[in-house]
mmCIF file of N, CA and C in Angstrom:
data_model
loop_
_atom_site.group_PDB
_atom_site.id
_atom_site.type_symbol
_atom_site.label_atom_id
_atom_site.label_comp_id
_atom_site.label_asym_id
_atom_site.label_seq_id
_atom_site.Cartn_x
_atom_site.Cartn_y
_atom_site.Cartn_z
ATOM 1 N N UNK K 21 23.532 -15.956 5.279
ATOM 2 C CA UNK K 21 22.027 -15.934 4.417
ATOM 3 C C UNK K 21 21.963 -16.093 3.459
ATOM 4 N N UNK K 22 21.022 -16.478 2.277
ATOM 5 C CA UNK K 22 20.504 -16.042 1.206
ATOM 6 C C UNK K 22 19.267 -15.229 0.868
ATOM 7 N N UNK K 23 19.271 -13.976 0.572
ATOM 8 C CA UNK K 23 18.057 -13.347 0.719
ATOM 9 C C UNK K 23 16.964 -13.950 0.007
ATOM 10 N N UNK K 24 15.626 -14.604 -0.384
ATOM 11 C CA UNK K 24 15.600 -14.982 -1.512
ATOM 12 C C UNK K 24 13.861 -14.663 -1.179
ATOM 13 N N UNK K 25 13.274 -13.593 -2.110
ATOM 14 C CA UNK K 25 11.915 -13.042 -2.252
ATOM 15 C C UNK K 25 11.358 -14.776 -1.866
ATOM 16 N N UNK K 26 9.481 -14.390 -1.591
ATOM 17 C CA UNK K 26 8.804 -15.897 -1.460
ATOM 18 C C UNK K 26 7.720 -15.006 -2.018
ATOM 19 N N UNK K 27 6.803 -16.047 -2.355
ATOM 20 C CA UNK K 27 5.384 -15.527 -2.677
ATOM 21 C C UNK K 27 5.016 -17.253 -2.006
ATOM 22 N N UNK K 28 3.835 -17.094 -0.628
ATOM 23 C CA UNK K 28 3.515 -18.012 -0.222
ATOM 24 C C UNK K 28 1.878 -17.947 -0.516
ATOM 25 N N UNK K 29 1.690 -19.238 -0.758
ATOM 26 C CA UNK K 29 -0.132 -19.585 -1.001
ATOM 27 C C UNK K 29 -1.110 -19.536 0.317
ATOM 28 N N UNK K 30 -1.754 -18.223 0.648
ATOM 29 C CA UNK K 30 -2.634 -18.172 1.961
ATOM 30 C C UNK K 30 -3.933 -19.333 1.799
ATOM 31 N N UNK K 31 -3.983 -18.649 0.950
ATOM 32 C CA UNK K 31 -5.787 -19.315 1.020
ATOM 33 C C UNK K 31 -5.627 -20.376 -0.234
ATOM 34 N N UNK K 32 -6.608 -20.911 -0.694
ATOM 35 C CA UNK K 32 -7.244 -21.581 -1.657
ATOM 36 C C UNK K 32 -7.823 -22.724 -1.426
ATOM 37 N N UNK K 33 -8.832 -22.419 -1.582
ATOM 38 C CA UNK K 33 -10.387 -22.881 -1.589
ATOM 39 C C UNK K 33 -11.433 -22.930 -1.315
ATOM 40 N N UNK K 34 -12.335 -23.700 -1.810
ATOM 41 C CA UNK K 34 -14.059 -23.040 -1.869
ATOM 42 C C UNK K 34 -14.487 -23.360 -0.847
ATOM 43 N N UNK K 35 -15.436 -22.622 0.000
ATOM 44 C CA UNK K 35 -15.368 -22.234 1.750
ATOM 45 C C UNK K 35 -17.433 -21.995 1.387
ATOM 46 N N UNK K 36 -18.400 -22.708 2.559
ATOM 47 C CA UNK K 36 -19.195 -22.018 2.783
ATOM 48 C C UNK K 36 -18.723 -20.486 3.638
ATOM 49 N N UNK K 37 -20.865 -19.826 2.932
ATOM 50 C CA UNK K 37 -20.709 -18.456 3.057
ATOM 51 C C UNK K 37 -20.047 -18.615 4.949
ATOM 52 N N UNK K 38 -20.490 -19.614 5.848
ATOM 53 C CA UNK K 38 -19.943 -18.944 6.843
ATOM 54 C C UNK K 38 -18.100 -19.375 7.109
ATOM 55 N N UNK K 39 -17.705 -20.164 6.819
ATOM 56 C CA UNK K 39 -16.256 -20.302 6.825
ATOM 57 C C UNK K 39 -15.751 -19.509 6.077
ATOM 58 N N UNK K 40 -16.290 -18.399 4.894
ATOM 59 C CA UNK K 40 -15.702 -18.161 4.198
ATOM 60 C C UNK K 40 -15.770 -16.785 5.274
ATOM 61 N N UNK K 41 -16.676 -16.081 5.709
ATOM 62 C CA UNK K 41 -17.076 -15.055 7.006
ATOM 63 C C UNK K 41 -15.750 -15.008 7.889
ATOM 64 N N UNK K 42 -15.619 -15.898 8.481
ATOM 65 C CA UNK K 42 -14.845 -16.974 9.825
ATOM 66 C C UNK K 42 -13.329 -16.167 9.498
ATOM 67 N N UNK K 43 -12.332 -16.978 7.794
ATOM 68 C CA UNK K 43 -11.857 -16.582 7.924
ATOM 69 C C UNK K 43 -11.117 -14.931 7.515
ATOM 70 N N UNK K 44 -11.934 -14.791 6.487
ATOM 71 C CA UNK K 44 -11.810 -13.358 6.316
ATOM 72 C C UNK K 44 -11.910 -12.222 6.851
ATOM 73 N N UNK K 45 -13.181 -12.559 8.236
ATOM 74 C CA UNK K 45 -12.994 -11.484 8.986
ATOM 75 C C UNK K 45 -11.968 -11.314 10.556
ATOM 76 N N UNK K 46 -11.839 -12.563 10.040
ATOM 77 C CA UNK K 46 -10.402 -12.620 11.560
ATOM 78 C C UNK K 46 -9.357 -12.256 10.592
ATOM 79 N N UNK K 47 -9.034 -11.827 9.416
ATOM 80 C CA UNK K 47 -7.667 -11.644 8.599
ATOM 81 C C UNK K 47 -7.801 -10.256 8.619
ATOM 82 N N UNK K 48 -8.906 -9.792 8.516
ATOM 83 C CA UNK K 48 -9.456 -7.554 8.620
ATOM 84 C C UNK K 48 -9.126 -8.068 10.031
ATOM 85 N N UNK K 49 -9.778 -8.515 10.787
ATOM 86 C CA UNK K 49 -10.279 -7.929 11.725
ATOM 87 C C UNK K 49 -8.351 -7.716 12.762
ATOM 88 N N UNK K 50 -7.415 -8.865 12.438
ATOM 89 C CA UNK K 50 -5.853 -8.877 13.071
ATOM 90 C C UNK K 50 -5.808 -7.824 12.643
ATOM 91 N N UNK K 51 -5.370 -7.229 10.737
ATOM 92 C CA UNK K 51 -5.291 -6.093 10.322
ATOM 93 C C UNK K 51 -5.485 -5.081 11.138
ATOM 94 N N UNK K 52 -6.831 -4.593 11.498
ATOM 95 C CA UNK K 52 -7.337 -3.596 12.083
ATOM 96 C C UNK K 52 -6.683 -3.028 13.005
ATOM 97 N N UNK K 53 -6.537 -4.373 13.842
ATOM 98 C CA UNK K 53 -6.349 -4.524 15.808
ATOM 99 C C UNK K 53 -4.605 -3.889 15.951
ATOM 100 N N UNK K 54 -3.386 -4.638 14.482
ATOM 101 C CA UNK K 54 -2.383 -4.374 13.830
ATOM 102 C C UNK K 54 -2.600 -3.070 13.484
ATOM 103 N N UNK K 55 -2.823 -2.184 13.308
ATOM 104 C CA UNK K 55 -2.865 -0.896 12.797
ATOM 105 C C UNK K 55 -2.977 -0.054 14.611
ATOM 106 N N UNK K 56 -4.187 -0.175 15.397
ATOM 107 C CA UNK K 56 -4.452 0.358 16.179
ATOM 108 C C UNK K 56 -3.299 0.647 16.851
ATOM 109 N N UNK K 57 -2.598 -0.939 17.399
ATOM 110 C CA UNK K 57 -1.726 -0.681 18.007
ATOM 111 C C UNK K 57 -0.841 0.016 17.886
ATOM 112 N N UNK K 58 -0.106 0.082 16.513
ATOM 113 C CA UNK K 58 0.753 0.557 15.804
ATOM 114 C C UNK K 58 0.872 1.854 16.050
ATOM 115 N N UNK K 59 -0.910 2.415 16.136
ATOM 116 C CA UNK K 59 -0.835 3.921 16.363
ATOM 117 C C UNK K 59 -1.097 4.372 17.688
ATOM 118 N N UNK K 60 -1.117 3.519 18.995
ATOM 119 C CA UNK K 60 -1.143 3.312 19.770
ATOM 120 C C UNK K 60 0.624 3.866 20.389
ATOM 121 N N UNK K 61 1.427 3.445 19.813
ATOM 122 C CA UNK K 61 2.202 2.316 20.079
ATOM 123 C C UNK K 61 3.180 4.100 19.638
ATOM 124 N N UNK K 62 2.861 4.984 18.515
ATOM 125 C CA UNK K 62 3.210 6.035 18.624
ATOM 126 C C UNK K 62 2.893 6.900 19.080
ATOM 127 N N UNK K 63 1.401 7.180 18.923
ATOM 128 C CA UNK K 63 0.980 8.572 20.186
ATOM 129 C C UNK K 63 1.323 8.494 21.681
ATOM 130 N N UNK K 64 2.491 7.121 22.077
ATOM 131 C CA UNK K 64 2.543 7.497 22.724
ATOM 132 C C UNK K 64 4.125 7.842 23.400
ATOM 133 N N UNK K 65 4.622 7.518 22.290
ATOM 134 C CA UNK K 65 5.618 7.936 21.900
ATOM 135 C C UNK K 65 6.478 9.848 21.375
ATOM 136 N N UNK K 66 5.069 10.201 20.905
ATOM 137 C CA UNK K 66 4.570 11.265 19.966
ATOM 138 C C UNK K 66 3.340 12.009 20.578
ATOM 139 N N UNK K 67 2.468 12.510 21.408
ATOM 140 C CA UNK K 67 1.344 12.935 21.054
ATOM 141 C C UNK K 67 0.843 13.363 20.331
ATOM 142 N N UNK K 68 1.478 14.440 19.676
ATOM 143 C CA UNK K 68 1.472 15.029 17.785
ATOM 144 C C UNK K 68 1.469 14.916 16.807
ATOM 145 N N UNK K 69 1.359 13.205 16.588
ATOM 146 C CA UNK K 69 1.476 12.954 15.574
ATOM 147 C C UNK K 69 0.275 12.311 15.565
ATOM 148 N N UNK K 70 -0.487 13.018 15.085
ATOM 149 C CA UNK K 70 -1.751 11.896 14.370
ATOM 150 C C UNK K 70 -2.069 10.899 13.890
ATOM 151 N N UNK K 71 -0.767 10.423 13.183
ATOM 152 C CA UNK K 71 -0.617 8.494 12.328
ATOM 153 C C UNK K 71 -1.758 9.425 11.230
ATOM 154 N N UNK K 72 -1.850 9.630 9.955
ATOM 155 C CA UNK K 72 -3.348 9.787 8.894
ATOM 156 C C UNK K 72 -2.703 8.687 8.547
ATOM 157 N N UNK K 73 -1.931 7.821 8.168
ATOM 158 C CA UNK K 73 -1.768 7.378 7.155
ATOM 159 C C UNK K 73 -2.155 5.892 7.872
ATOM 160 N N UNK K 74 -2.138 5.745 9.158
ATOM 161 C CA UNK K 74 -3.083 4.489 9.559
ATOM 162 C C UNK K 74 -4.331 4.457 10.137
ATOM 163 N N UNK K 75 -4.915 5.647 9.941
ATOM 164 C CA UNK K 75 -5.821 6.025 9.954
ATOM 165 C C UNK K 75 -6.758 5.310 8.318
ATOM 166 N N UNK K 76 -5.936 6.276 7.370
ATOM 167 C CA UNK K 76 -6.383 5.679 6.092
ATOM 168 C C UNK K 76 -6.859 4.337 5.838
ATOM 169 N N UNK K 77 -5.642 3.746 5.831
ATOM 170 C CA UNK K 77 -5.743 2.087 6.360
ATOM 171 C C UNK K 77 -6.408 1.408 6.853
ATOM 172 N N UNK K 78 -6.892 1.925 8.379
ATOM 173 C CA UNK K 78 -7.921 1.461 9.210
ATOM 174 C C UNK K 78 -9.093 1.276 8.658
ATOM 175 N N UNK K 79 -8.994 2.571 7.761
ATOM 176 C CA UNK K 79 -10.993 2.897 6.801
ATOM 177 C C UNK K 79 -10.854 2.386 5.781
ATOM 178 N N UNK K 80 -9.163 1.742 4.888
ATOM 179 C CA UNK K 80 -9.797 1.347 3.809
ATOM 180 C C UNK K 80 -10.201 -0.611 4.206
ATOM 181 N N UNK K 81 -10.098 -0.937 5.477
ATOM 182 C CA UNK K 81 -10.220 -2.272 6.184
ATOM 183 C C UNK K 81 -11.295 -2.670 6.185
ATOM 184 N N UNK K 82 -11.928 -1.620 7.056
ATOM 185 C CA UNK K 82 -13.532 -1.024 7.367
ATOM 186 C C UNK K 82 -14.074 -0.984 5.906
ATOM 187 N N UNK K 83 -13.962 -0.613 5.145
ATOM 188 C CA UNK K 83 -14.666 -0.844 4.534
ATOM 189 C C UNK K 83 -14.644 -1.967 3.386
ATOM 190 N N UNK K 84 -13.584 -2.670 3.239
ATOM 191 C CA UNK K 84 -13.435 -4.363 2.672
ATOM 192 C C UNK K 84 -14.299 -5.156 3.418
ATOM 193 N N UNK K 85 -14.539 -4.972 5.427
ATOM 194 C CA UNK K 85 -14.898 -6.036 5.923
ATOM 195 C C UNK K 85 -16.289 -5.757 5.718
ATOM 196 N N UNK K 86 -16.919 -4.674 5.475
ATOM 197 C CA UNK K 86 -18.447 -4.391 4.494
ATOM 198 C C UNK K 86 -18.584 -4.947 3.486
ATOM 199 N N UNK K 87 -18.100 -4.851 2.273
ATOM 200 C CA UNK K 87 -17.490 -5.347 1.210
ATOM 201 C C UNK K 87 -18.031 -6.715 1.842
ATOM 202 N N UNK K 88 -17.336 -7.469 2.263
ATOM 203 C CA UNK K 88 -16.653 -9.338 2.663
ATOM 204 C C UNK K 88 -18.021 -9.606 3.297
ATOM 205 N N UNK K 89 -18.923 -8.379 3.816
ATOM 206 C CA UNK K 89 -19.934 -8.717 4.690
ATOM 207 C C UNK K 89 -21.265 -8.857 3.531
ATOM 208 N N UNK K 90 -21.364 -8.199 2.970
ATOM 209 C CA UNK K 90 -22.054 -7.893 1.803
ATOM 210 C C UNK K 90 -22.249 -8.880 1.236
ATOM 211 N N UNK K 91 -20.779 -9.400 0.545
ATOM 212 C CA UNK K 91 -20.645 -10.650 -0.990
ATOM 213 C C UNK K 91 -21.309 -12.204 0.350
ATOM 214 N N UNK K 92 -21.363 -12.424 1.330
ATOM 215 C CA UNK K 92 -21.188 -13.213 2.834
ATOM 216 C C UNK K 92 -23.120 -12.804 2.306
ATOM 217 N N UNK K 93 -23.926 -12.214 2.710
ATOM 218 C CA UNK K 93 -24.993 -12.363 2.370
ATOM 219 C C UNK K 93 -25.714 -12.826 1.789
ATOM 220 N N UNK K 94 -24.778 -11.865 0.327
ATOM 221 C CA UNK K 94 -25.168 -13.219 -1.282
ATOM 222 C C UNK K 94 -25.178 -14.119 -1.453
ATOM 223 N N UNK K 95 -23.903 -14.125 -0.667
ATOM 224 C CA UNK K 95 -23.837 -16.215 -1.071
ATOM 225 C C UNK K 95 -25.088 -16.507 -0.133
ATOM 226 N N UNK K 96 -25.143 -16.661 1.076
ATOM 227 C CA UNK K 96 -26.346 -17.022 1.807
ATOM 228 C C UNK K 96 -27.541 -16.939 1.148
ATOM 229 N N UNK K 97 -28.108 -16.112 0.717
ATOM 230 C CA UNK K 97 -28.827 -15.763 -0.250
ATOM 231 C C UNK K 97 -29.135 -17.327 -1.402
ATOM 232 N N UNK K 98 -28.365 -16.563 -2.381
ATOM 233 C CA UNK K 98 -28.195 -17.055 -3.575
ATOM 234 C C UNK K 98 -28.101 -19.248 -3.000
ATOM 235 N N UNK K 99 -27.323 -19.301 -1.800
ATOM 236 C CA UNK K 99 -27.379 -20.652 -1.321
ATOM 237 C C UNK K 99 -25.121 -21.101 -2.378
ATOM 238 N N UNK K 100 -24.775 -20.112 -2.207
ATOM 239 C CA UNK K 100 -23.689 -20.840 -2.853
ATOM 240 C C UNK K 100 -22.942 -20.704 -2.230
ATOM 241 N N UNK K 101 -21.037 -21.195 -2.579
ATOM 242 C CA UNK K 101 -20.226 -21.052 -1.823
ATOM 243 C C UNK K 101 -18.923 -19.957 -2.120
ATOM 244 N N UNK K 102 -18.138 -19.816 -2.029
ATOM 245 C CA UNK K 102 -17.328 -18.911 -2.158
ATOM 246 C C UNK K 102 -15.706 -19.784 -2.229
ATOM 247 N N UNK K 103 -15.365 -18.836 -3.449
ATOM 248 C CA UNK K 103 -13.468 -19.666 -3.406
ATOM 249 C C UNK K 103 -12.974 -18.450 -3.178
ATOM 250 N N UNK K 104 -12.055 -18.465 -2.725
ATOM 251 C CA UNK K 104 -10.893 -17.843 -2.171
ATOM 252 C C UNK K 104 -9.741 -18.152 -2.420
ATOM 253 N N UNK K 105 -8.580 -16.904 -2.688
ATOM 254 C CA UNK K 105 -7.352 -17.531 -3.192
ATOM 255 C C UNK K 105 -6.453 -16.186 -2.674
ATOM 256 N N UNK K 106 -6.000 -16.413 -2.208
ATOM 257 C CA UNK K 106 -4.639 -15.612 -1.957
ATOM 258 C C UNK K 106 -2.721 -16.113 -1.296
ATOM 259 N N UNK K 107 -2.993 -15.081 -2.290
ATOM 260 C CA UNK K 107 -0.969 -14.929 -1.935
ATOM 261 C C UNK K 107 -0.493 -14.374 -1.103
ATOM 262 N N UNK K 108 0.882 -14.437 -0.912
ATOM 263 C CA UNK K 108 1.243 -13.318 0.345
ATOM 264 C C UNK K 108 2.950 -12.878 -0.944
ATOM 265 N N UNK K 109 3.161 -11.952 -1.102
ATOM 266 C CA UNK K 109 4.502 -11.481 -1.427
ATOM 267 C C UNK K 109 5.049 -11.001 -0.243
ATOM 268 N N UNK K 110 6.745 -11.539 -0.337
ATOM 269 C CA UNK K 110 8.124 -11.066 0.807
ATOM 270 C C UNK K 110 9.378 -10.379 0.245
ATOM 271 N N UNK K 111 9.607 -9.715 0.040
ATOM 272 C CA UNK K 111 10.370 -9.201 -0.559
ATOM 273 C C UNK K 111 11.345 -8.700 0.236
ATOM 274 N N UNK K 112 12.552 -9.103 0.304
ATOM 275 C CA UNK K 112 13.702 -8.500 1.004
ATOM 276 C C UNK K 112 14.059 -6.888 0.351
ATOM 277 N N UNK K 113 13.497 -5.837 1.387
ATOM 278 C CA UNK K 113 13.954 -4.548 0.991
ATOM 279 C C UNK K 113 15.599 -4.319 1.843
ATOM 280 N N UNK K 114 16.167 -3.644 0.928
ATOM 281 C CA UNK K 114 18.142 -3.206 2.096
ATOM 282 C C UNK K 114 17.493 -1.394 2.668
ATOM 283 N N UNK K 115 17.480 -0.888 3.723
ATOM 284 C CA UNK K 115 17.380 0.342 4.056
ATOM 285 C C UNK K 115 18.887 0.794 4.240
#
């Protein structure tokens, strides 16, 4: 099997504020929950590990969620739609 980096188009479209809210909040919520589960797993293995990197990342995501909320409210107020584009870059890394 050849290891080939990939770039995948995740989102590319124009959405109503409600659609954009659903899409973006679902993605951010999934990432927050992923980090919560990671943190729980690490703490179960080592109760002394405070996982500061996971708390930091969750804080970033919570702030992003607030920024998204503000943008959605502004879009609704102005009666506009939102164009959302997102690519995922996947790279193979040798350990």
